mmCIF file of C-alpha atoms in Angstrom:
data_model
loop_
_atom_site.group_PDB
_atom_site.id
_atom_site.type_symbol
_atom_site.label_atom_id
_atom_site.label_comp_id
_atom_site.label_asym_id
_atom_site.label_seq_id
_atom_site.Cartn_x
_atom_site.Cartn_y
_atom_site.Cartn_z
ATOM 1 C CA MET A 1 -11.689 23.841 11.311
ATOM 2 C CA LEU A 2 -13.466 20.842 12.137
ATOM 3 C CA ARG A 3 -11.780 19.692 15.532
ATOM 4 C CA ALA A 4 -10.213 16.249 14.275
ATOM 5 C CA LYS A 5 -7.086 16.734 13.448
ATOM 6 C CA ARG A 6 -3.987 14.159 11.843
ATOM 7 C CA ASP A 7 -1.617 12.846 13.242
ATOM 8 C CA GLN A 8 0.656 12.837 10.319
ATOM 9 C CA ASP A 9 4.112 11.115 12.523
ATOM 10 C CA HIS A 10 1.302 8.264 13.484
ATOM 11 C CA GLY A 11 -1.701 8.622 11.276
ATOM 12 C CA GLU A 12 -3.814 9.215 14.024
ATOM 13 C CA VAL A 13 -6.641 11.218 14.854
ATOM 14 C CA ARG A 14 -7.443 14.120 17.796
ATOM 15 C CA LEU A 15 -10.531 14.825 19.206
ATOM 16 C CA GLY A 16 -8.897 17.395 20.825
ATOM 17 C CA ASP A 17 -7.367 14.979 23.427
ATOM 18 C CA ILE A 18 -9.221 11.609 22.562
ATOM 19 C CA VAL A 19 -6.843 9.758 20.339
ATOM 20 C CA LEU A 20 -8.178 7.451 17.561
ATOM 21 C CA ARG A 21 -6.700 5.644 15.101
ATOM 22 C CA ASN A 22 -9.233 6.872 12.924
ATOM 23 C CA ARG A 23 -13.142 8.110 12.042
ATOM 24 C CA LEU A 24 -14.435 4.728 12.732
ATOM 25 C CA VAL A 25 -15.557 3.892 15.714
ATOM 26 C CA THR A 26 -18.270 0.563 16.912
ATOM 27 C CA SER A 27 -20.880 1.943 19.224
ATOM 28 C CA SER A 28 -21.897 0.479 22.701
ATOM 29 C CA SER A 29 -22.862 -3.080 23.335
ATOM 30 C CA LEU A 30 -22.144 -4.847 18.976
ATOM 31 C CA LEU A 31 -19.176 -5.596 19.790
ATOM 32 C CA GLY A 32 -19.738 -6.697 23.585
ATOM 33 C CA TYR A 33 -16.469 -6.190 25.614
ATOM 34 C CA GLY A 34 -14.320 -6.173 23.058
ATOM 35 C CA VAL A 35 -13.031 -9.754 22.617
ATOM 36 C CA ALA A 36 -15.450 -13.185 23.302
ATOM 37 C CA ASN A 37 -14.750 -16.323 25.091
ATOM 38 C CA SER A 38 -16.176 -18.563 22.281
ATOM 39 C CA PRO A 39 -14.274 -19.468 19.170
ATOM 40 C CA LEU A 40 -17.395 -20.958 17.528
ATOM 41 C CA VAL A 41 -19.977 -18.955 19.486
ATOM 42 C CA PRO A 42 -18.813 -15.539 19.775
ATOM 43 C CA TYR A 43 -21.749 -14.563 22.120
ATOM 44 C CA GLY A 44 -22.408 -11.216 23.825
ATOM 45 C CA MET A 45 -20.742 -10.011 20.314
ATOM 46 C CA SER A 46 -21.842 -9.685 16.541
ATOM 47 C CA PRO A 47 -20.812 -13.078 14.336
ATOM 48 C CA VAL A 48 -19.820 -10.112 11.481
ATOM 49 C CA SER A 49 -16.644 -9.098 14.117
ATOM 50 C CA LEU A 50 -15.026 -12.606 13.541
ATOM 51 C CA PHE A 51 -14.327 -11.377 9.574
ATOM 52 C CA VAL A 52 -13.311 -7.883 10.570
ATOM 53 C CA PRO A 53 -10.349 -6.863 12.222
ATOM 54 C CA LEU A 54 -11.165 -4.426 15.090
ATOM 55 C CA GLU A 55 -7.795 -3.861 16.205
ATOM 56 C CA GLU A 56 -7.853 -1.436 12.845
ATOM 57 C CA PHE A 57 -10.796 0.979 13.895
ATOM 58 C CA GLY A 58 -10.398 4.297 15.440
ATOM 59 C CA ALA A 59 -12.058 2.548 18.266
ATOM 60 C CA VAL A 60 -13.850 -0.026 20.497
ATOM 61 C CA THR A 61 -16.836 0.943 22.037
ATOM 62 C CA THR A 62 -17.544 -1.852 24.874
ATOM 63 C CA ARG A 63 -21.187 -2.621 26.244
ATOM 64 C CA THR A 64 -21.943 -0.173 29.155
ATOM 65 C CA LEU A 65 -20.444 -1.657 32.218
ATOM 66 C CA THR A 66 -21.854 -1.089 35.715
ATOM 67 C CA VAL A 67 -20.567 -0.939 38.983
ATOM 68 C CA GLU A 68 -21.526 -4.559 40.186
ATOM 69 C CA PRO A 69 -22.511 -6.748 37.952
ATOM 70 C CA ARG A 70 -26.236 -6.877 36.468
ATOM 71 C CA GLU A 71 -28.411 -9.585 34.991
ATOM 72 C CA GLY A 72 -30.813 -6.866 33.636
ATOM 73 C CA HIS A 73 -32.995 -7.829 31.276
ATOM 74 C CA PHE A 74 -31.062 -10.754 29.849
ATOM 75 C CA SER A 75 -28.028 -12.371 30.987
ATOM 76 C CA THR A 76 -23.843 -11.680 32.433
ATOM 77 C CA ARG A 77 -23.059 -15.114 30.671
ATOM 78 C CA ASP A 78 -21.260 -15.838 27.904
ATOM 79 C CA ASP A 79 -20.291 -19.486 28.038
ATOM 80 C CA TYR A 80 -23.316 -21.258 26.718
ATOM 81 C CA ALA A 81 -23.599 -24.505 25.417
ATOM 82 C CA LEU A 82 -24.663 -25.056 22.107
ATOM 83 C CA GLY A 83 -27.681 -26.921 24.181
ATOM 84 C CA GLU A 84 -28.605 -24.081 25.323
ATOM 85 C CA LEU A 85 -28.374 -22.359 22.068
ATOM 86 C CA PRO A 86 -32.567 -22.548 21.813
ATOM 87 C CA GLY A 87 -33.480 -21.271 24.644
ATOM 88 C CA LEU A 88 -30.818 -18.370 24.741
ATOM 89 C CA LEU A 89 -32.197 -17.629 21.212
ATOM 90 C CA LYS A 90 -35.921 -17.341 23.569
ATOM 91 C CA ARG A 91 -34.757 -15.190 25.777
ATOM 92 C CA TYR A 92 -33.018 -13.131 22.792
ATOM 93 C CA GLY A 93 -37.075 -12.604 21.019
ATOM 94 C CA ARG A 94 -37.815 -11.289 24.451
ATOM 95 C CA VAL A 95 -34.919 -8.632 23.907
ATOM 96 C CA LEU A 96 -33.889 -8.258 21.007
ATOM 97 C CA ARG A 97 -36.223 -7.291 18.093
ATOM 98 C CA SER A 98 -36.059 -6.530 14.278
ATOM 99 C CA THR A 99 -39.038 -3.743 13.029
ATOM 100 C CA ASP A 100 -39.239 -2.103 10.029
ATOM 101 C CA GLY A 101 -35.424 -0.830 9.127
ATOM 102 C CA GLY A 102 -34.256 -1.276 11.895
ATOM 103 C CA TRP A 103 -33.552 -2.854 16.079
ATOM 104 C CA VAL A 104 -35.841 -2.593 19.062
ATOM 105 C CA ASN A 105 -34.079 -4.009 22.469
ATOM 106 C CA ALA A 106 -34.399 -4.052 26.159
ATOM 107 C CA PHE A 107 -30.619 -5.024 27.536
ATOM 108 C CA GLY A 108 -30.949 -3.315 30.442
ATOM 109 C CA TRP A 109 -27.415 -2.690 31.295
ATOM 110 C CA CYS A 110 -26.829 -6.266 31.049
ATOM 111 C CA ASN A 111 -22.971 -6.767 31.547
ATOM 112 C CA VAL A 112 -20.842 -8.392 34.119
ATOM 113 C CA GLY A 113 -19.489 -5.995 36.065
ATOM 114 C CA ILE A 114 -16.386 -3.287 35.932
ATOM 115 C CA ASP A 115 -13.690 -5.179 37.699
ATOM 116 C CA ALA A 116 -14.472 -8.238 35.881
ATOM 117 C CA TYR A 117 -14.255 -6.150 32.603
ATOM 118 C CA LEU A 118 -11.554 -4.551 34.218
ATOM 119 C CA ARG A 119 -9.574 -7.853 35.087
ATOM 120 C CA ASP A 120 -10.660 -10.970 32.393
ATOM 121 C CA TYR A 121 -12.112 -8.649 29.244
ATOM 122 C CA TYR A 122 -9.367 -5.877 28.982
ATOM 123 C CA PRO A 123 -5.525 -7.231 29.112
ATOM 124 C CA ARG A 124 -6.768 -9.952 26.610
ATOM 125 C CA THR A 125 -8.092 -5.963 23.621
ATOM 126 C CA ARG A 126 -4.714 -4.253 24.638
ATOM 127 C CA ASP A 127 -4.188 -4.250 20.254
ATOM 128 C CA GLN A 128 -7.187 -2.303 20.506
ATOM 129 C CA ARG A 129 -7.984 1.409 20.839
ATOM 130 C CA THR A 130 -10.661 2.031 23.262
ATOM 131 C CA ILE A 131 -13.936 3.550 24.631
ATOM 132 C CA ILE A 132 -15.077 2.025 27.497
ATOM 133 C CA SER A 133 -19.565 2.755 28.049
ATOM 134 C CA LEU A 134 -19.743 3.311 31.424
ATOM 135 C CA GLY A 135 -23.162 3.106 33.254
ATOM 136 C CA GLY A 136 -24.905 4.130 36.692
ATOM 137 C CA PHE A 137 -27.632 5.634 38.433
ATOM 138 C CA SER A 138 -26.206 7.646 40.414
ATOM 139 C CA ALA A 139 -23.036 9.999 40.040
ATOM 140 C CA ALA A 140 -21.268 8.442 43.368
ATOM 141 C CA GLU A 141 -21.155 5.406 40.614
ATOM 142 C CA PHE A 142 -19.984 7.489 38.100
ATOM 143 C CA VAL A 143 -17.265 7.664 40.308
ATOM 144 C CA THR A 144 -16.636 4.694 41.311
ATOM 145 C CA LEU A 145 -16.825 3.923 37.393
ATOM 146 C CA ILE A 146 -14.385 6.044 36.963
ATOM 147 C CA ASP A 147 -12.323 6.057 40.061
ATOM 148 C CA ARG A 148 -12.278 1.821 38.891
ATOM 149 C CA VAL A 149 -10.603 2.472 35.725
ATOM 150 C CA ASN A 150 -8.449 5.362 37.014
ATOM 151 C CA ALA A 151 -6.610 2.372 39.246
ATOM 152 C CA ALA A 152 -6.713 -0.485 36.055
ATOM 153 C CA VAL A 153 -5.807 1.181 32.923
ATOM 154 C CA PRO A 154 -3.049 4.431 33.177
ATOM 155 C CA ALA A 155 -3.574 7.723 31.401
ATOM 156 C CA GLY A 156 -3.178 6.942 28.065
ATOM 157 C CA ASP A 157 -4.042 3.375 27.755
ATOM 158 C CA ILE A 158 -7.645 3.718 26.210
ATOM 159 C CA ALA A 159 -8.665 6.232 24.215
ATOM 160 C CA ALA A 160 -11.618 7.684 26.514
ATOM 161 C CA VAL A 161 -14.489 6.633 28.620
ATOM 162 C CA GLU A 162 -18.353 6.976 27.007
ATOM 163 C CA LEU A 163 -20.424 8.380 30.367
ATOM 164 C CA ASN A 164 -24.563 6.452 29.459
ATOM 165 C CA VAL A 165 -26.486 9.162 31.015
ATOM 166 C CA SER A 166 -28.988 8.389 28.409
ATOM 167 C CA CYS A 167 -30.169 4.538 27.938
ATOM 168 C CA HIS A 168 -34.273 3.908 28.074
ATOM 169 C CA ASN A 169 -34.594 0.617 28.732
ATOM 170 C CA VAL A 170 -33.211 1.142 32.586
ATOM 171 C CA ASN A 171 -36.398 2.469 33.308
ATOM 172 C CA PHE A 172 -34.535 6.018 35.033
ATOM 173 C CA ASP A 173 -34.846 9.273 34.281
ATOM 174 C CA PHE A 174 -30.814 10.418 34.388
ATOM 175 C CA SER A 175 -32.229 14.184 33.757
ATOM 176 C CA THR A 176 -31.942 14.067 37.110
ATOM 177 C CA ILE A 177 -28.737 13.305 37.680
ATOM 178 C CA LEU A 178 -26.469 14.506 34.758
ATOM 179 C CA GLN A 179 -25.238 17.786 36.567
ATOM 180 C CA ASP A 180 -23.877 15.827 39.543
ATOM 181 C CA VAL A 181 -22.750 13.268 36.987
ATOM 182 C CA LEU A 182 -20.246 15.800 34.798
ATOM 183 C CA ASP A 183 -20.482 18.397 38.263
ATOM 184 C CA GLU A 184 -17.670 15.287 40.621
ATOM 185 C CA ALA A 185 -16.861 12.217 38.047
ATOM 186 C CA VAL A 186 -15.330 14.183 34.568
ATOM 187 C CA PRO A 187 -13.112 15.963 36.694
ATOM 188 C CA ARG A 188 -11.693 12.988 37.976
ATOM 189 C CA SER A 189 -10.879 10.903 35.105
ATOM 190 C CA HIS A 190 -7.170 10.572 34.236
ATOM 191 C CA HIS A 191 -8.552 10.073 30.880
ATOM 192 C CA PRO A 192 -10.954 11.686 28.609
ATOM 193 C CA VAL A 193 -14.906 11.937 28.592
ATOM 194 C CA ILE A 194 -17.276 11.636 26.170
ATOM 195 C CA LEU A 195 -21.269 12.097 26.525
ATOM 196 C CA LYS A 196 -23.419 9.880 25.232
ATOM 197 C CA LEU A 197 -26.604 12.166 24.067
ATOM 198 C CA SER A 198 -30.128 10.799 24.059
ATOM 199 C CA PRO A 199 -33.025 12.816 20.908
ATOM 200 C CA ASP A 200 -35.036 11.827 23.554
ATOM 201 C CA TYR A 201 -33.605 14.522 26.110
ATOM 202 C CA ASP A 202 -33.026 18.370 26.177
ATOM 203 C CA TYR A 203 -29.315 17.569 23.991
ATOM 204 C CA LEU A 204 -28.779 20.522 23.076
ATOM 205 C CA ARG A 205 -29.063 22.002 26.524
ATOM 206 C CA ASN A 206 -27.199 18.447 27.699
ATOM 207 C CA ALA A 207 -24.729 19.148 25.231
ATOM 208 C CA GLN A 208 -23.673 22.523 27.033
ATOM 209 C CA GLN A 209 -23.962 20.819 29.853
ATOM 210 C CA ALA A 210 -20.845 18.968 28.521
ATOM 211 C CA ALA A 211 -18.632 21.735 27.476
ATOM 212 C CA LYS A 212 -18.505 23.710 30.948
ATOM 213 C CA ALA A 213 -18.425 20.852 33.069
ATOM 214 C CA GLY A 214 -14.538 19.473 30.242
ATOM 215 C CA VAL A 215 -16.278 17.040 28.777
ATOM 216 C CA SER A 216 -13.806 16.117 25.670
ATOM 217 C CA ALA A 217 -16.396 14.917 23.114
ATOM 218 C CA LEU A 218 -19.846 13.680 22.681
ATOM 219 C CA THR A 219 -21.844 11.080 21.256
ATOM 220 C CA ALA A 220 -24.705 11.277 19.212
ATOM 221 C CA ILE A 221 -26.850 9.825 19.187
ATOM 222 C CA ASN A 222 -28.060 6.793 22.048
ATOM 223 C CA THR A 223 -31.486 4.608 20.234
ATOM 224 C CA VAL A 224 -34.671 6.333 20.581
ATOM 225 C CA LYS A 225 -37.254 5.243 22.914
ATOM 226 C CA ALA A 226 -39.425 3.101 21.478
ATOM 227 C CA LEU A 227 -42.706 0.633 21.709
ATOM 228 C CA ARG A 228 -43.643 -2.900 19.457
ATOM 229 C CA LEU A 229 -46.645 -4.761 20.376
ATOM 230 C CA ASP A 230 -48.060 -8.161 19.840
ATOM 231 C CA PRO A 231 -50.905 -7.136 16.830
ATOM 232 C CA ARG A 232 -52.573 -10.256 18.148
ATOM 233 C CA THR A 233 -52.887 -10.182 21.899
ATOM 234 C CA GLY A 234 -51.276 -6.805 22.533
ATOM 235 C CA GLU A 235 -48.714 -7.457 24.624
ATOM 236 C CA PRO A 236 -44.999 -5.723 24.780
ATOM 237 C CA PHE A 237 -43.118 -7.809 22.610
ATOM 238 C CA LEU A 238 -40.315 -6.854 24.613
ATOM 239 C CA SER A 239 -40.292 -7.848 28.156
ATOM 240 C CA ASN A 240 -39.603 -4.209 29.410
ATOM 241 C CA ARG A 241 -42.069 -2.826 27.362
ATOM 242 C CA TYR A 242 -40.286 -0.537 25.598
ATOM 243 C CA GLY A 243 -36.696 -0.653 24.192
ATOM 244 C CA GLY A 244 -34.571 1.315 22.851
ATOM 245 C CA LEU A 245 -34.676 2.596 18.481
ATOM 246 C CA SER A 246 -31.501 1.622 16.319
ATOM 247 C CA GLY A 247 -30.572 1.595 13.047
ATOM 248 C CA ARG A 248 -31.499 2.485 9.563
ATOM 249 C CA ALA A 249 -34.689 3.723 10.963
ATOM 250 C CA ILE A 250 -33.085 6.580 13.359
ATOM 251 C CA LYS A 251 -31.125 7.984 10.926
ATOM 252 C CA PRO A 252 -31.880 11.334 9.830
ATOM 253 C CA ILE A 253 -33.082 11.747 13.460
ATOM 254 C CA GLY A 254 -29.028 10.919 14.562
ATOM 255 C CA LEU A 255 -28.307 13.623 10.979
ATOM 256 C CA ARG A 256 -30.908 15.994 12.387
ATOM 257 C CA VAL A 257 -29.120 16.255 16.087
ATOM 258 C CA VAL A 258 -25.877 16.123 14.799
ATOM 259 C CA SER A 259 -26.538 19.480 12.785
ATOM 260 C CA GLU A 260 -28.771 20.929 15.637
ATOM 261 C CA LEU A 261 -25.595 20.720 18.104
ATOM 262 C CA ARG A 262 -23.320 22.145 15.585
ATOM 263 C CA GLU A 263 -25.769 25.339 14.619
ATOM 264 C CA ALA A 264 -26.758 25.497 18.527
ATOM 265 C CA GLY A 265 -22.310 27.000 18.746
ATOM 266 C CA VAL A 266 -21.603 23.714 20.734
ATOM 267 C CA THR A 267 -17.192 23.310 19.361
ATOM 268 C CA LEU A 268 -17.341 20.409 21.524
ATOM 269 C CA PRO A 269 -16.170 17.202 18.856
ATOM 270 C CA ILE A 270 -18.795 15.051 18.019
ATOM 271 C CA ILE A 271 -18.992 11.154 17.563
ATOM 272 C CA ALA A 272 -22.363 10.244 15.300
ATOM 273 C CA THR A 273 -23.491 6.426 15.381
ATOM 274 C CA GLY A 274 -27.447 5.895 14.006
ATOM 275 C CA GLY A 275 -27.907 4.164 11.077
ATOM 276 C CA VAL A 276 -24.409 4.235 9.654
ATOM 277 C CA ARG A 277 -23.643 1.114 7.139
ATOM 278 C CA THR A 278 -22.027 2.466 4.036
ATOM 279 C CA ALA A 279 -19.710 5.611 3.070
ATOM 280 C CA ASP A 280 -22.242 7.395 1.895
ATOM 281 C CA ASP A 281 -23.794 7.656 5.645
ATOM 282 C CA CYS A 282 -20.275 8.159 7.047
ATOM 283 C CA ARG A 283 -20.065 10.776 4.127
ATOM 284 C CA GLU A 284 -23.551 13.063 5.965
ATOM 285 C CA TYR A 285 -22.771 12.665 8.898
ATOM 286 C CA PHE A 286 -19.559 14.273 8.859
ATOM 287 C CA TRP A 287 -21.400 16.874 6.144
ATOM 288 C CA ALA A 288 -23.655 17.683 8.659
ATOM 289 C CA GLY A 289 -20.896 18.301 12.025
ATOM 290 C CA ALA A 290 -19.474 15.386 12.750
ATOM 291 C CA ASP A 291 -15.712 14.586 13.471
ATOM 292 C CA ALA A 292 -16.033 10.636 13.792
ATOM 293 C CA VAL A 293 -18.547 8.083 13.106
ATOM 294 C CA SER A 294 -19.833 5.113 14.830
ATOM 295 C CA LEU A 295 -21.097 1.824 13.333
ATOM 296 C CA GLY A 296 -23.754 0.348 15.467
ATOM 297 C CA SER A 297 -26.903 -2.068 14.878
ATOM 298 C CA ALA A 298 -27.357 -1.376 10.580
ATOM 299 C CA VAL A 299 -23.858 -3.403 10.059
ATOM 300 C CA TRP A 300 -23.504 -5.565 13.334
ATOM 301 C CA LEU A 301 -27.387 -7.120 13.203
ATOM 302 C CA ALA A 302 -29.187 -9.116 10.947
ATOM 303 C CA SER A 303 -32.028 -12.133 10.494
ATOM 304 C CA TYR A 304 -29.938 -15.678 12.790
ATOM 305 C CA PRO A 305 -29.941 -16.828 8.786
ATOM 306 C CA GLY A 306 -28.300 -13.522 8.325
ATOM 307 C CA TYR A 307 -25.965 -14.300 9.719
ATOM 308 C CA ALA A 308 -24.602 -17.314 7.679
ATOM 309 C CA LEU A 309 -23.560 -13.400 4.617
ATOM 310 C CA ALA A 310 -21.476 -12.676 7.544
ATOM 311 C CA PRO A 311 -18.206 -12.878 5.459
ATOM 312 C CA LEU A 312 -19.638 -10.682 3.391
ATOM 313 C CA ARG A 313 -20.821 -8.514 5.800
ATOM 314 C CA ALA A 314 -17.165 -8.147 6.830
ATOM 315 C CA LEU A 315 -16.280 -6.821 3.133
ATOM 316 C CA GLY A 316 -18.626 -4.268 3.628
ATOM 317 C CA VAL A 317 -17.381 -3.473 6.383
ATOM 318 C CA ARG A 318 -14.000 -2.978 5.380
ATOM 319 C CA ARG A 319 -14.831 -0.951 2.678
ATOM 320 C CA VAL A 320 -16.788 0.942 4.955
ATOM 321 C CA LEU A 321 -13.541 1.446 7.224
ATOM 322 C CA ASN A 322 -10.768 2.712 4.463
ATOM 323 C CA ALA A 323 -12.831 4.775 2.809
ATOM 324 C CA VAL A 324 -13.691 7.077 5.958
ATOM 325 C CA ARG A 325 -9.425 6.096 6.729
ATOM 326 C CA ARG A 326 -8.865 8.633 3.416
ATOM 327 C CA TRP A 327 -11.584 11.322 4.543
ATOM 328 C CA GLU A 328 -10.144 14.478 5.187
ATOM 329 C CA PRO A 329 -11.924 17.410 7.091
ATOM 330 C CA VAL A 330 -12.940 20.998 5.570
ATOM 331 C CA PRO A 331 -13.596 24.239 6.880
ATOM 332 C CA ARG A 332 -16.917 24.564 8.472
ATOM 333 C CA ARG A 333 -17.948 27.487 5.997
ATOM 334 C CA ALA A 334 -16.899 25.540 2.692
ATOM 335 C CA VAL A 335 -19.225 22.587 4.818
ATOM 336 C CA ALA A 336 -22.375 25.289 4.274
ATOM 337 C CA ALA A 337 -21.770 26.604 1.343
ATOM 338 C CA VAL A 338 -21.690 23.019 -0.703
#
C-alpha cells in the first residue's frame, strides 16, 4: 500500500511520521516565508497567493533558509517602495526568465537567514502547516540550522524540515557533502526530515542513502539545470549564467523520477513536484507512485500582465485543492495493473 494514510478522526494525511492537512503542498520559494510584509505588493510571494487560503494546504514550504542572511543573486529585502518598483523589475529580469513551457531562475538562495525567519515570520504563520526548507554548504551548517529550528519550534508544530542539498544556482557540488549531512544533521532533528532530490544527480542512490539515514520522505524533484542566452549577443540572461528550469516543461521528468524511484524499490513517501497545474497532473503523479503533490511555478508564476488574472488563477488552485482532498490512495498492485 501507499505509505500515506488518512487520519479519519482529524482529516489529516500521514506520510510516515509527517502529518499534512491533505496531499497538496506548496513548493519552496514561490510563497516566500508564507506571509507578506506588504499588503499591497506581496514582495517575495506570488500575487496569486493573496486569493488562496494557504492554511488549507497540506503544508506551505518556505523559501530555502541559510544560517546567515544571504543576498544570493537578488536581495533579502521585501519592503520596497512603489518608486523602487521599476528597478526591482529590472533585477527580476536577471534572476527569473520565462521559457517555453516554464521558467528558469537563479535567485541563489536569497533569504533573511534562519534567525530572522523564526523571529519575524514563523510566528505569523502558525495557522498554516509548515515545511521549513534549509540550505547550507557543509554538514556543520545543516546541523546549525537543525539546532536553531529545534530550539524555536516545539516538536509537532511543523510538518517537517526539508533539506535542500540539490540547488543548481548556488554553484556548489552538493554530492560532496550529502552523506555527511545525512549522518550528522538528520539524527539531531526533532522534526521529520525530507530530502529534496535533483534529477541531475544520482537520485536513486541519494534516495537509498536517505532511507538508511532515517529521512522521513523525499521531494522529487528540484529544478533541472538550464541555460538561456540572448540570441542577439550570446550573453546569458541570468546573472548566474545557469539556473534552474521549472514549470510545465519538467513534468515528464518529474514523473519519470518518481516512477524510477518506485521501480528501484524506494518505499519512502514521495512528495512530487514539477509542472503540477491541474487535478489531472496530480493524478498522473499519484499513479506514478507519489504520496503527495506540490504546486510550484506552473501555478504561482505568470507574466507581469498575467498577474491581473490572479483571482481567476486562484480559482483554479482551489479546484485542484478540492480534487486532491478527495483522492484516496490505491494499492500499488492496482497502480501497476492500470
